[in-house]
mmCIF file of C-alpha atoms (C1' of nucleotides) in Angstrom:
data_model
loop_
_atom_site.group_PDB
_atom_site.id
_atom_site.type_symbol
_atom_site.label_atom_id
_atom_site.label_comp_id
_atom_site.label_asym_id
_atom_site.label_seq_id
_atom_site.Cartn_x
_atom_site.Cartn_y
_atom_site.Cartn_z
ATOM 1 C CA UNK A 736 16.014 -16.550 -62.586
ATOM 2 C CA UNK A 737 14.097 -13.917 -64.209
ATOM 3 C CA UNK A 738 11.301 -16.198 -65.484
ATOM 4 C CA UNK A 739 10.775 -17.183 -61.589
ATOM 5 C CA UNK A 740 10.540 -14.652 -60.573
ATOM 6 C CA UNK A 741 7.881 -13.597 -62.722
ATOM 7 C CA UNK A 742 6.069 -16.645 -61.807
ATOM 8 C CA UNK A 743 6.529 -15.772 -57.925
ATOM 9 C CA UNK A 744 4.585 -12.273 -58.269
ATOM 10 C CA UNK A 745 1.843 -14.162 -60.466
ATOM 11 C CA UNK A 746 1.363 -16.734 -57.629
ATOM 12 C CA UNK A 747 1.701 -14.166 -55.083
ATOM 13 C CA UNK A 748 -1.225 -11.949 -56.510
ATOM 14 C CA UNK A 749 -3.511 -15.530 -57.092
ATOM 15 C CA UNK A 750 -3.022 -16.349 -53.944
ATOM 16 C CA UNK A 751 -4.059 -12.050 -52.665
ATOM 17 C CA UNK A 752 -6.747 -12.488 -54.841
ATOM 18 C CA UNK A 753 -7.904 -15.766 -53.770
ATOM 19 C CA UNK A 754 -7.399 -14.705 -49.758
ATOM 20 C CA UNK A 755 -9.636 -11.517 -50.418
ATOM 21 C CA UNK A 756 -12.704 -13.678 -51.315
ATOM 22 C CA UNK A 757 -12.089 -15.693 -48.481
ATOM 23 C CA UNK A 758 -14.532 -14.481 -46.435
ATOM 24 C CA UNK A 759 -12.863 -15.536 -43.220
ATOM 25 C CA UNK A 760 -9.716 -13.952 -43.873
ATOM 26 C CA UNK A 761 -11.144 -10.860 -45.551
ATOM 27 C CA UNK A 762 -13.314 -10.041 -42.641
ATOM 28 C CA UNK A 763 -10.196 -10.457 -40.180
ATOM 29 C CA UNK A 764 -8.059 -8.195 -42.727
ATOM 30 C CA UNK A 765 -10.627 -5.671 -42.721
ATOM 31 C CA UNK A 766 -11.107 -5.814 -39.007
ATOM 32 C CA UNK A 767 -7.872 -5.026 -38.235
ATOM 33 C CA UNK A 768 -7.166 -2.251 -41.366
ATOM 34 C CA UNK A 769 -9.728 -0.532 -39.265
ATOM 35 C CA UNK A 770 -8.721 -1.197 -35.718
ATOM 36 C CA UNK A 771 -5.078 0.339 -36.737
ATOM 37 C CA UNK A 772 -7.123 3.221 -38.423
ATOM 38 C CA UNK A 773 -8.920 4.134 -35.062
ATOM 39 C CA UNK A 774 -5.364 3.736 -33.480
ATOM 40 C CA UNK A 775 -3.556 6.130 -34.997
ATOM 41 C CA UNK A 776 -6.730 8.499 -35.102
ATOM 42 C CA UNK A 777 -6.453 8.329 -31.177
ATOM 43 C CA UNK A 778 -2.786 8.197 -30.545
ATOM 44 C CA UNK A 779 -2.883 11.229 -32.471
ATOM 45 C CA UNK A 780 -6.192 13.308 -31.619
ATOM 46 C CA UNK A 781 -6.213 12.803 -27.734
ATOM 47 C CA UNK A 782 -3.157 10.462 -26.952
ATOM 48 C CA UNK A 783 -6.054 7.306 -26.171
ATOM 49 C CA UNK A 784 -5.388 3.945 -26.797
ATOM 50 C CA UNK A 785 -8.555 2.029 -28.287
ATOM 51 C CA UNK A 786 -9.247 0.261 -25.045
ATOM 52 C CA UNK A 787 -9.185 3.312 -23.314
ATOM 53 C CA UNK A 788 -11.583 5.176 -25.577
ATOM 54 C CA UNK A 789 -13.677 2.604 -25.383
ATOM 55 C CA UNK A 790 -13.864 2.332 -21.669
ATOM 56 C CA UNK A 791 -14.278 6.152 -21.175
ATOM 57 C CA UNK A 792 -17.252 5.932 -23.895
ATOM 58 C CA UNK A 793 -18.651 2.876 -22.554
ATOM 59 C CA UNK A 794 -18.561 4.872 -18.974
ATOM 60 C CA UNK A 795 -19.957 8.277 -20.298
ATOM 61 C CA UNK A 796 -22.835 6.669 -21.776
ATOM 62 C CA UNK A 797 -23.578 4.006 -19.440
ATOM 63 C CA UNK A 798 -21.602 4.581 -16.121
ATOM 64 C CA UNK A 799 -21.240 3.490 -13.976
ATOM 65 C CA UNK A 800 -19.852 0.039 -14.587
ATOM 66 C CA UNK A 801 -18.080 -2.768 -13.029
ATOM 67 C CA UNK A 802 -15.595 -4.484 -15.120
ATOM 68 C CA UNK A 803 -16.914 -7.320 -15.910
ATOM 69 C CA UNK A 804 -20.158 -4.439 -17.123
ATOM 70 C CA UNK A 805 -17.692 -2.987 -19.339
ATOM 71 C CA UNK A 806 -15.744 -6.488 -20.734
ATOM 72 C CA UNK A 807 -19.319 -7.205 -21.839
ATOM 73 C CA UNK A 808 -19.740 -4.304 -23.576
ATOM 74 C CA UNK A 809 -17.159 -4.675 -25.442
ATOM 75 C CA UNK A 810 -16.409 -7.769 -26.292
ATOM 76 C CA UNK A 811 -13.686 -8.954 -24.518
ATOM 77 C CA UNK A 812 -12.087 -10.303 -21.834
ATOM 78 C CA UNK A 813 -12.235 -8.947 -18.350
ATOM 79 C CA UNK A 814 -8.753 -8.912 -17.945
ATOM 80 C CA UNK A 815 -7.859 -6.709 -20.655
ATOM 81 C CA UNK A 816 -10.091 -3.888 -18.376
ATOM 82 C CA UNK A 817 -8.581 -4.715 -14.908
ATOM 83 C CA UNK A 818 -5.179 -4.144 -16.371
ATOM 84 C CA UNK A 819 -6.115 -0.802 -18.594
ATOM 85 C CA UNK A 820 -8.187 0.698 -15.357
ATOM 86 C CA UNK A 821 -4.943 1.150 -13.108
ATOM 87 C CA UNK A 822 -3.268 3.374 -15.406
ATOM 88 C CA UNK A 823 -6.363 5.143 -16.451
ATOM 89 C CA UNK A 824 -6.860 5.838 -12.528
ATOM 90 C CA UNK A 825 -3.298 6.945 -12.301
ATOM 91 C CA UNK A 826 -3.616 9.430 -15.033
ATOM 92 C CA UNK A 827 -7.081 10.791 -13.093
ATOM 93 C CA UNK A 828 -9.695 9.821 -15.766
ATOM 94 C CA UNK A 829 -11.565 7.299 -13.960
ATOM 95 C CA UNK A 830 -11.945 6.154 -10.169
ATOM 96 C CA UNK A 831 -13.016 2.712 -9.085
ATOM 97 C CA UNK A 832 -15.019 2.110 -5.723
ATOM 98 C CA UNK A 833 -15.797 -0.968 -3.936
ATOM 99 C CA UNK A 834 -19.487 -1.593 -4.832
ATOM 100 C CA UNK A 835 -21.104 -1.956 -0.854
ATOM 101 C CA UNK A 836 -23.428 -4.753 -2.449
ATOM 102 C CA UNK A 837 -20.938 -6.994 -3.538
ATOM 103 C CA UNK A 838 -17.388 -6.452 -2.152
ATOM 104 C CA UNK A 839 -15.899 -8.254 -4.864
ATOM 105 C CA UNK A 840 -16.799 -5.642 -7.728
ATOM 106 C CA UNK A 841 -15.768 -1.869 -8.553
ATOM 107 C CA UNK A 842 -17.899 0.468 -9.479
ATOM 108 C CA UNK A 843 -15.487 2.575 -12.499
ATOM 109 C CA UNK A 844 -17.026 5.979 -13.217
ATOM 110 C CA UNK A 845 -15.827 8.772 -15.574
ATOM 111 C CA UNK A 846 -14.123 11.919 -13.571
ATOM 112 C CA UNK A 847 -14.188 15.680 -15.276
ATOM 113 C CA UNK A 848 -10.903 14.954 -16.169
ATOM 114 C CA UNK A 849 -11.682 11.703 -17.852
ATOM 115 C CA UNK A 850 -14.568 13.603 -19.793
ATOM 116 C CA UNK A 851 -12.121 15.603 -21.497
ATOM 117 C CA UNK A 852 -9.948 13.415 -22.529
ATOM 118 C CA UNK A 853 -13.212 11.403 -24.152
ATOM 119 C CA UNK A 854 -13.957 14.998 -25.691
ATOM 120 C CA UNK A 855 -10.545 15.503 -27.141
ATOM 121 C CA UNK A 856 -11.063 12.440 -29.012
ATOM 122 C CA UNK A 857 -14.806 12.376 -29.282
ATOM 123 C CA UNK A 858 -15.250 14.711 -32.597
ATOM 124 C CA UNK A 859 -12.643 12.734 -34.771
ATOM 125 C CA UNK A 860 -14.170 9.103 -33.855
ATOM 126 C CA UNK A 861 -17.540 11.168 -34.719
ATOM 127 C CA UNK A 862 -16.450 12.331 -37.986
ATOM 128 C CA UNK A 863 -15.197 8.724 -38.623
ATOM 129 C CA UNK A 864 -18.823 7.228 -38.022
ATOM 130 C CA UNK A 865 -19.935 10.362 -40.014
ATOM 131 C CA UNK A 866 -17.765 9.301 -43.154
ATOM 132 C CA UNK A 867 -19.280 5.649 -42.891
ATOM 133 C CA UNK A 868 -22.766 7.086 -42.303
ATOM 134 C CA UNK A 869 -22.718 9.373 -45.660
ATOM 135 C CA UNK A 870 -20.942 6.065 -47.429
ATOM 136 C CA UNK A 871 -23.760 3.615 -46.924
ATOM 137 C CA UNK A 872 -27.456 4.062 -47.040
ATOM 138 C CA UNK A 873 -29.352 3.032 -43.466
ATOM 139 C CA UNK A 874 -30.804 -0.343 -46.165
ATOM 140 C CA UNK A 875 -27.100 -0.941 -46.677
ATOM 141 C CA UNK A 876 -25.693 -0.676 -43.323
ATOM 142 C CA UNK A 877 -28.863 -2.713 -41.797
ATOM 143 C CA UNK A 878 -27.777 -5.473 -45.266
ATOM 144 C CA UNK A 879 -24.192 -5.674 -43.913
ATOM 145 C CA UNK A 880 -24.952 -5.620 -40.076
ATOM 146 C CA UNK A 881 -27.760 -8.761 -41.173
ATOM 147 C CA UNK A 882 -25.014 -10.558 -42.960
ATOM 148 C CA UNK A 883 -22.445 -10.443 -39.808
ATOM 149 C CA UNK A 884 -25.661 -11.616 -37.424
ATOM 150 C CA UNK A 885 -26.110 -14.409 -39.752
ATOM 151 C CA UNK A 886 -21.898 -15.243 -40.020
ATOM 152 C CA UNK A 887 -21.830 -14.959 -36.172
ATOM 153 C CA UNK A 888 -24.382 -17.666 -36.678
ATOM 154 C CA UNK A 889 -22.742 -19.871 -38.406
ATOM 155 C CA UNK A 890 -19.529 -19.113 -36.300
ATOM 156 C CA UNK A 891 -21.779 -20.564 -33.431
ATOM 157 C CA UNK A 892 -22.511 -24.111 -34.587
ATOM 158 C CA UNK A 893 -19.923 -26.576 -33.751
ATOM 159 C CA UNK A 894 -17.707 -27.550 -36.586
ATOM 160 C CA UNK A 895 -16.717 -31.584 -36.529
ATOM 161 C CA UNK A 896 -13.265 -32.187 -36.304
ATOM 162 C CA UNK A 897 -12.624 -35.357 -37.992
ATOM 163 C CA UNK A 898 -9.235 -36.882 -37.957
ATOM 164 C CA UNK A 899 -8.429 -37.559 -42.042
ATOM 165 C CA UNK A 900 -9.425 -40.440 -43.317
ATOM 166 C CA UNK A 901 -10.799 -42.227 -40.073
ATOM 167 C CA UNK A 902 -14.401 -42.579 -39.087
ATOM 168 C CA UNK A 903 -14.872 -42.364 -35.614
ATOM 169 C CA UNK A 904 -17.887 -43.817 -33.182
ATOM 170 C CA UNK B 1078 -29.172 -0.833 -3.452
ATOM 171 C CA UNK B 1079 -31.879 -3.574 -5.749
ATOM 172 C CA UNK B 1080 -33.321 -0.227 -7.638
ATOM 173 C CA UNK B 1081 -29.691 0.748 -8.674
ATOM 174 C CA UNK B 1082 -28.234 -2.722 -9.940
ATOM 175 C CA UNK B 1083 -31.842 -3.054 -12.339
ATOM 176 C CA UNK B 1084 -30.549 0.648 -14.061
ATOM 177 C CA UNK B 1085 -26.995 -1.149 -14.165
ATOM 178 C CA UNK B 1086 -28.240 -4.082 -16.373
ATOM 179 C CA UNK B 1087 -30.707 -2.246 -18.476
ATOM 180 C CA UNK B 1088 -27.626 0.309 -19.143
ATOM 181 C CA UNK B 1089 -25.274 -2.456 -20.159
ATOM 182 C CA UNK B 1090 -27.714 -4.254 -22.352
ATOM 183 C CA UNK B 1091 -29.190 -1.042 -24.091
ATOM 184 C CA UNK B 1092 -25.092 0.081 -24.370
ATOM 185 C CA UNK B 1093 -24.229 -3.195 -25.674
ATOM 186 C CA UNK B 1094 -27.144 -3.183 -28.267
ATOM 187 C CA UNK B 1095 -25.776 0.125 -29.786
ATOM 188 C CA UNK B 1096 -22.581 -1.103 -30.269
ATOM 189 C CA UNK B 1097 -23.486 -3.741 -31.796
ATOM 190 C CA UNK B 1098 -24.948 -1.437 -34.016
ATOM 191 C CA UNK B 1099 -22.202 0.546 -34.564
ATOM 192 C CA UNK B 1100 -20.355 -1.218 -37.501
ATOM 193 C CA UNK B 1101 -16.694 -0.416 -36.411
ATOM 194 C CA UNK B 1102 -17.094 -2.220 -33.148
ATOM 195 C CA UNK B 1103 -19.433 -5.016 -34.682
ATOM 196 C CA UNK B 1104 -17.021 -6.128 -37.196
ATOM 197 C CA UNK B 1105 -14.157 -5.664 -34.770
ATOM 198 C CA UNK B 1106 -15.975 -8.255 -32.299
ATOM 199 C CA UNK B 1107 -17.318 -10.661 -35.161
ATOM 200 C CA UNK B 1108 -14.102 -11.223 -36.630
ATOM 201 C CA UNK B 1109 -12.750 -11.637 -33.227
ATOM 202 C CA UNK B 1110 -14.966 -14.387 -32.327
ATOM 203 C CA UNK B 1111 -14.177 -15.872 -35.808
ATOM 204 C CA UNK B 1112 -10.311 -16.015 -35.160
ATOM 205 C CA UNK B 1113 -10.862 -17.213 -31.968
ATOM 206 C CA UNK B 1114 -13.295 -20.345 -33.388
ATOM 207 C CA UNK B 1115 -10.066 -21.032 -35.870
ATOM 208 C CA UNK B 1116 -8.106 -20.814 -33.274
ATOM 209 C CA UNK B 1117 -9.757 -23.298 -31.163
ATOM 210 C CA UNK B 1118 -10.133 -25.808 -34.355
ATOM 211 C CA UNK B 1119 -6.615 -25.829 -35.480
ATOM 212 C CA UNK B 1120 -5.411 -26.571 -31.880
ATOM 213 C CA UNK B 1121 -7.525 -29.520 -31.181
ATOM 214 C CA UNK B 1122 -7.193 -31.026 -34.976
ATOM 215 C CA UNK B 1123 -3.854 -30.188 -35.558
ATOM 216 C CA UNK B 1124 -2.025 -28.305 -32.834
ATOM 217 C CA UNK B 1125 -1.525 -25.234 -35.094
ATOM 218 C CA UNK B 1126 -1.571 -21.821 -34.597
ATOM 219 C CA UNK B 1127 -3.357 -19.346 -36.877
ATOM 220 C CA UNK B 1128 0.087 -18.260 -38.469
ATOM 221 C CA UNK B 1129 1.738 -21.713 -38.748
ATOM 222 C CA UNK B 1130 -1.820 -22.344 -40.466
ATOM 223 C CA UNK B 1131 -2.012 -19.828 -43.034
ATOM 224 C CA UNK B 1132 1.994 -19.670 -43.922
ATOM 225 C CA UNK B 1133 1.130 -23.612 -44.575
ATOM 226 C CA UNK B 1134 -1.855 -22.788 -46.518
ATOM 227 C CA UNK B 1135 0.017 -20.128 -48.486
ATOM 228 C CA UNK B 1136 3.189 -22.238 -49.184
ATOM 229 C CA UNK B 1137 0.962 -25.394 -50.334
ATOM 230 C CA UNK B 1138 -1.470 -23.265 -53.001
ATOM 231 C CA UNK B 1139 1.583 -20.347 -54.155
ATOM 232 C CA UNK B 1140 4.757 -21.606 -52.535
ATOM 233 C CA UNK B 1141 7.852 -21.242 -52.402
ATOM 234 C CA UNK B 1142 8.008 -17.961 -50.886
ATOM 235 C CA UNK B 1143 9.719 -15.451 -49.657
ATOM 236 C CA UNK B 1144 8.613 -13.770 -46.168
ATOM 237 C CA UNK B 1145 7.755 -10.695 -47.708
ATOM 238 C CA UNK B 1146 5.354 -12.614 -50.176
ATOM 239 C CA UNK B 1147 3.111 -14.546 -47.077
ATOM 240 C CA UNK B 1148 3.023 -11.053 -45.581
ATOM 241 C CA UNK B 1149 1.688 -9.532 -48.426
ATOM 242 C CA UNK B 1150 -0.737 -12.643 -49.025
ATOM 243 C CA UNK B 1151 -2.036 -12.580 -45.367
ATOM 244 C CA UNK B 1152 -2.103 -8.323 -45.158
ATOM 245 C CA UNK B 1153 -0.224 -8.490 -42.305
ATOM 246 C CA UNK B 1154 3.309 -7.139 -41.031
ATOM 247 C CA UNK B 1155 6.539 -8.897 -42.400
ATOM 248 C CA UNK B 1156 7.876 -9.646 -38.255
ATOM 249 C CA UNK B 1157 5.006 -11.813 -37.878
ATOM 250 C CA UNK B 1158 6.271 -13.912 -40.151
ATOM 251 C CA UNK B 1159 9.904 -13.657 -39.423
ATOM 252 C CA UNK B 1160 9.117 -14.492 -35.765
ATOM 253 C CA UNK B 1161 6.884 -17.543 -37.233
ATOM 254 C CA UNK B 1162 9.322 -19.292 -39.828
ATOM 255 C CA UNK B 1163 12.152 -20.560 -37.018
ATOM 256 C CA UNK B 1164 9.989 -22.285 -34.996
ATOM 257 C CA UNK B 1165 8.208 -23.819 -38.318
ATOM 258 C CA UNK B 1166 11.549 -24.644 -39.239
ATOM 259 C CA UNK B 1167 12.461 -26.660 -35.945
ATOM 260 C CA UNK B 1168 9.185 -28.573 -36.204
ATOM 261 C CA UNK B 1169 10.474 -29.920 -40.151
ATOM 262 C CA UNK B 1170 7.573 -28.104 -41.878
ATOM 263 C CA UNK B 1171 9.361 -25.457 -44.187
ATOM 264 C CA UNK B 1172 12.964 -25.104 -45.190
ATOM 265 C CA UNK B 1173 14.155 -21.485 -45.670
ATOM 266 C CA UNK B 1174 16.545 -21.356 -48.319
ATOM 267 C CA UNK B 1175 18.451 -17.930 -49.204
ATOM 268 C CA UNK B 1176 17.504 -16.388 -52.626
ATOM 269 C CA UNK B 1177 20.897 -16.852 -54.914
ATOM 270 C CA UNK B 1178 19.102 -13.817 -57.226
ATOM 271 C CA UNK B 1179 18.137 -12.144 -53.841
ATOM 272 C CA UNK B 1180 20.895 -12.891 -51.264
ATOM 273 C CA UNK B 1181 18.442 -10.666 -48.908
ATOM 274 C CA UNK B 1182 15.871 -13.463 -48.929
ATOM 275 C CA UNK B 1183 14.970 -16.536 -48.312
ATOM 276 C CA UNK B 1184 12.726 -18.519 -50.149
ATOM 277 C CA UNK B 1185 10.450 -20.816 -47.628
ATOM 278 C CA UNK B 1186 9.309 -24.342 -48.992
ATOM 279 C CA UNK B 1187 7.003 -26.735 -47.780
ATOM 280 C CA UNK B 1188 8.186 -29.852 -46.682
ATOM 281 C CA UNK B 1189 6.591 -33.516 -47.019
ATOM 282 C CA UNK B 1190 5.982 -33.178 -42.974
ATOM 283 C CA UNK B 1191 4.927 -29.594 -43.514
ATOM 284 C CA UNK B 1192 2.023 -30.985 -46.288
ATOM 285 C CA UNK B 1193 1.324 -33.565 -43.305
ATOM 286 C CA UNK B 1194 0.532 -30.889 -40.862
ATOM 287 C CA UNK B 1195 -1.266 -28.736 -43.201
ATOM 288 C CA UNK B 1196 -3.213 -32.123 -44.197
ATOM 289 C CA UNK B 1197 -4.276 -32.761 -40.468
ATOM 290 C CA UNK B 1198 -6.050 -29.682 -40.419
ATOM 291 C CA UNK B 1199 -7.307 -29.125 -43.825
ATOM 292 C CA UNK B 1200 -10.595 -31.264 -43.476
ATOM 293 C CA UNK B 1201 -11.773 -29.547 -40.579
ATOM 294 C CA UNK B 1202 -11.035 -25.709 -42.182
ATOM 295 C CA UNK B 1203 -13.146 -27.019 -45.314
ATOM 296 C CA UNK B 1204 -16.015 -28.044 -43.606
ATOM 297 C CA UNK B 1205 -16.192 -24.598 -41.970
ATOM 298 C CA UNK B 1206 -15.915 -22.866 -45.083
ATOM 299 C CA UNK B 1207 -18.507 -25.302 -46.576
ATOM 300 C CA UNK B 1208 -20.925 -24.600 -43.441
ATOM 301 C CA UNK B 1209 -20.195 -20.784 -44.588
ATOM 302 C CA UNK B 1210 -20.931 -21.835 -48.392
ATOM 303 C CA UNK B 1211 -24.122 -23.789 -47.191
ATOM 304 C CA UNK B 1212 -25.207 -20.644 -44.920
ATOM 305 C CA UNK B 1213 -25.097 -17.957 -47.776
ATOM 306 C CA UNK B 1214 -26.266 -17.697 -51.237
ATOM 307 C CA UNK B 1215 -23.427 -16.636 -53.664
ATOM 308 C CA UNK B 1216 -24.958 -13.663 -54.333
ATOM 309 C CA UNK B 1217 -25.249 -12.464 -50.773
ATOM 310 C CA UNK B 1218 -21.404 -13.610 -50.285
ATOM 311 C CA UNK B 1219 -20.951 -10.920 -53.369
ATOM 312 C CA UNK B 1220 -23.085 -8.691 -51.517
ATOM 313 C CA UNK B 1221 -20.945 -9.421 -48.560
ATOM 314 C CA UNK B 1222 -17.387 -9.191 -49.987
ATOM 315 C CA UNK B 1223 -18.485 -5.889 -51.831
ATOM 316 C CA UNK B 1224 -19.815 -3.736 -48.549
ATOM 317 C CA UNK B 1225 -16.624 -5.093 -46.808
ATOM 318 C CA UNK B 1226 -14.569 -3.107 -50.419
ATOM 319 C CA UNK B 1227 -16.800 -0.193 -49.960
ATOM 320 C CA UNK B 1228 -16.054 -0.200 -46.224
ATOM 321 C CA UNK B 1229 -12.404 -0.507 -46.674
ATOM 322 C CA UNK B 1230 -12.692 2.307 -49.271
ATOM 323 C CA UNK B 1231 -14.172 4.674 -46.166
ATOM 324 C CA UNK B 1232 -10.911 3.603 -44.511
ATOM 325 C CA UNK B 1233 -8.466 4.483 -47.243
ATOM 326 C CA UNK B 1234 -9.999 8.202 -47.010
ATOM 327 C CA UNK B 1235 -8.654 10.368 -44.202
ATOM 328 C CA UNK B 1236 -10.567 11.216 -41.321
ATOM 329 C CA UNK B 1237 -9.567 15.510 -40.441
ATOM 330 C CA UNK B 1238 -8.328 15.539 -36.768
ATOM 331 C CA UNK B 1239 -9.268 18.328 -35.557
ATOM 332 C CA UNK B 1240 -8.887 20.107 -31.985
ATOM 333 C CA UNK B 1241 -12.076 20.780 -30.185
ATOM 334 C CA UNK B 1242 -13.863 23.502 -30.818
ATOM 335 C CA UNK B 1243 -10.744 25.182 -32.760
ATOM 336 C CA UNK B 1244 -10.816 25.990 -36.482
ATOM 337 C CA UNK B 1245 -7.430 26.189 -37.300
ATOM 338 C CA UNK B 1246 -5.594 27.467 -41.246
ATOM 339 C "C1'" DA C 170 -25.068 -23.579 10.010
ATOM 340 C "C1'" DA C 171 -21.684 -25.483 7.175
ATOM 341 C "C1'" DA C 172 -19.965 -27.032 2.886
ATOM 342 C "C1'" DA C 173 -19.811 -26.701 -1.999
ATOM 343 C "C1'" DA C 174 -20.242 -24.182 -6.119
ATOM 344 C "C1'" DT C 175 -20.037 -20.024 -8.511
ATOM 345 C "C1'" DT C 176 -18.614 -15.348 -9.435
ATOM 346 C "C1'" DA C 177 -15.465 -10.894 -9.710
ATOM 347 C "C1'" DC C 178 -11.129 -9.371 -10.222
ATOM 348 C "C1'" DG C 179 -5.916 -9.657 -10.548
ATOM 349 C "C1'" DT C 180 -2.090 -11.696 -12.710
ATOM 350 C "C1'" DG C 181 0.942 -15.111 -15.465
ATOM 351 C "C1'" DA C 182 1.769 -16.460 -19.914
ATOM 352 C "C1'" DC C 183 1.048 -16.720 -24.675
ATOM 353 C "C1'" DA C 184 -0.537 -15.412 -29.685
ATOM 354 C "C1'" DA C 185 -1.701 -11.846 -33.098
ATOM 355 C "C1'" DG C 186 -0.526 -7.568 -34.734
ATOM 356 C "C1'" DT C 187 2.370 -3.313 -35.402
ATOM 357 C "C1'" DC C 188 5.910 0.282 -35.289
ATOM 358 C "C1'" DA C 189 10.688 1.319 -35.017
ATOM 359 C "C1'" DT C 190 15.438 0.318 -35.664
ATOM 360 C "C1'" DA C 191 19.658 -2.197 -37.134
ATOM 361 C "C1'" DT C 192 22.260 -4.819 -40.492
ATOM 362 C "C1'" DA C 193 23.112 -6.611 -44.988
ATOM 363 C "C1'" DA C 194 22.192 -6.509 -49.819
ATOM 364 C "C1'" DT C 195 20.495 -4.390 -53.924
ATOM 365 C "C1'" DT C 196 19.279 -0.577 -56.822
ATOM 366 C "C1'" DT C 197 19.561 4.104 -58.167
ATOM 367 C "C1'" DT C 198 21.876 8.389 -58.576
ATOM 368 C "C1'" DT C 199 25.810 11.159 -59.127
ATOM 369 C "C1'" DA D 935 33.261 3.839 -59.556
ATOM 370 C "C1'" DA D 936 31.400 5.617 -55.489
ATOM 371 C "C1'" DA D 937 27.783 7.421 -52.802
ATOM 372 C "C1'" DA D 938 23.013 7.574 -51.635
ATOM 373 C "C1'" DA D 939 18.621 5.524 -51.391
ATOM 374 C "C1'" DT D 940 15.840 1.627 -50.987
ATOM 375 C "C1'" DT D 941 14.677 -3.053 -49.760
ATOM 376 C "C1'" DA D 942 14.536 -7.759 -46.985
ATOM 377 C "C1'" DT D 943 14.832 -9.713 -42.757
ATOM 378 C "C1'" DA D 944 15.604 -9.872 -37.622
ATOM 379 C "C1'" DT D 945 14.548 -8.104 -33.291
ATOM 380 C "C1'" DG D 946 12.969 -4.806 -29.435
ATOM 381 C "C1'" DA D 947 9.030 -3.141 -27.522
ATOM 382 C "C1'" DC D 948 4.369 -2.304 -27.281
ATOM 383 C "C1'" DT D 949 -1.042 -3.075 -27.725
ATOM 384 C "C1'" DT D 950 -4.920 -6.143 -28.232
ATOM 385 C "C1'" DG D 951 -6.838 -10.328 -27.063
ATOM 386 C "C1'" DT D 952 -7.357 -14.797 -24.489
ATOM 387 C "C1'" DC D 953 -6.883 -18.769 -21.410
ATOM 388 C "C1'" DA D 954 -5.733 -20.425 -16.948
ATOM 389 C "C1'" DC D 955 -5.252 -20.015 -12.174
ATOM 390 C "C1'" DG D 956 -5.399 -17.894 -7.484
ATOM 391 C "C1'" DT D 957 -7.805 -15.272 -3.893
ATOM 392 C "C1'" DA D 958 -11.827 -13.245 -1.889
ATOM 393 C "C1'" DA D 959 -16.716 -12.836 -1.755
ATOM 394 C "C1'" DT D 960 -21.287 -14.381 -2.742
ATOM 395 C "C1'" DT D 961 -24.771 -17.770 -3.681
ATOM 396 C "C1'" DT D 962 -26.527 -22.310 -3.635
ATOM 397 C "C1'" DT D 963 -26.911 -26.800 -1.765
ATOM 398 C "C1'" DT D 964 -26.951 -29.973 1.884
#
DNA sequence: AAAAATTACGTGACAAGTCATATAATTTTT
DNA sequence: AAAAATTATATGACTTGTCACGTAATTTTT
């Protein structure tokens, strides 16, 4: 019916609307426009996945690391880096040796090889942080890195979870 | 070696401090950590995942819909959805009923048990938005919303991939 | 010194997210 | 009317991200 479906693009574009001043969903939307951005830009400049670009970075500028060094770094969980590292050590970009001190951890460190792959990559992720740079005044970009401190604030406090309708002890 | 593992924490603090100046990676890790606090939530309040969620959420305030439509709404890929609607199905929450104007598509519905689930969980994702409405002023939530546009805006624009060091026609 | 607790990494399993491809249906072009 | 192009959904396969658990090593407690 013609008249429903006119309705149905109405409601769909509310509903868009509505979602995009959502700051919880808009900040996951944009998060992830520009996670696939830095993707492709990879795939395409040096072949890198993200994780790996960020583990070569993370070990050119501050190797070297354990893994549980470089999972803090960025973010994430350690096993996301001890199951990139073997392939990364297979293609000869990074080794991994037993740290004497404390058998249970590697020591990951960049190789020459593993440099150049960071520097095929390195002057497109630059040029990206360049574009943002010349988009946003240092006031602005210190505004919107204030705002996510204070959000990651908020994210911290508990939340109650009440079942509806009850009151509980 | 004592000397060695003090330059190993002072390099993954100082490293970790400049990325979380560096706005690609901070907004990649904040709205990480604020998917992973919904996550947590709608599991404990109402055994939901973050998809089942928001295709609930979507069908209750713009329904019925077809799967293209909740993609569109929640800016993500149209298998996501496809992968999520069966199982929703099996648990009695939506019906999927094929488009007579459209036999390509279904139109998804929420059902009364569907509204039930969506109801279990609904208090608790409130009171976080509240906490977020009690945090910031509405003006700074403008502010907010309107750097994440002007960010997004940096995205839409290409970045040039170029080789290193090679100036090419 | 021995036992208990904690930590570092590897791996299983799952969810979110995406790209590619196939099939069926619709729309557009010839 | 028929052919070509496009669209909607399903599914394969992959990456990112996370939680849980097991093993080995270290640290803390007794």
């Amino acid at each position: 019916m013609d008249v429903k479906s006119d309705n149905r693009a109405e409601r769909v574009a509310a509903r868009t609307a509505r979602q995009d001043k959502n700051l919880f969903s808009r900040l996951s939307a944009t998060a992830i426009a520009s996670r696939g951005q830095a993707q492709r830009l990879l795939k395409t400049a040096a072949g890198l996945s993200i994780t790996e670009w960020r583990v070569l970075w993370d070990l050119s500028e501050a190797g070297p690391l354990s893994i549980q060094d470089i999972a803090t770094i960025q973010r994430t969980d350690h096993s996301l880096i001890s199951r990139t590292l073997p392939k990364m050590s297979e293609k000869g970009w990074v080794t991994a040796i037993r740290n004497c001190d404390d058998k249970r951890q590697f020591l990951v460190e960049l190789t020459p090889s593993g440099a150049r792959a960071l520097a095929a990559a390195a002057p497109t992720m630059k040029r990206r942080r360049d574009n943002l740079a010349k988009a946003f005044t240092p006031r602005e970009l210190d505004t919107f890195l204030h705002l996510l401190d204070r959000f990651e604030d908020v994210l911290a406090r508990p939340v109650d979870i009440e079942p509806s309708l009850e009151e509980t002890a």
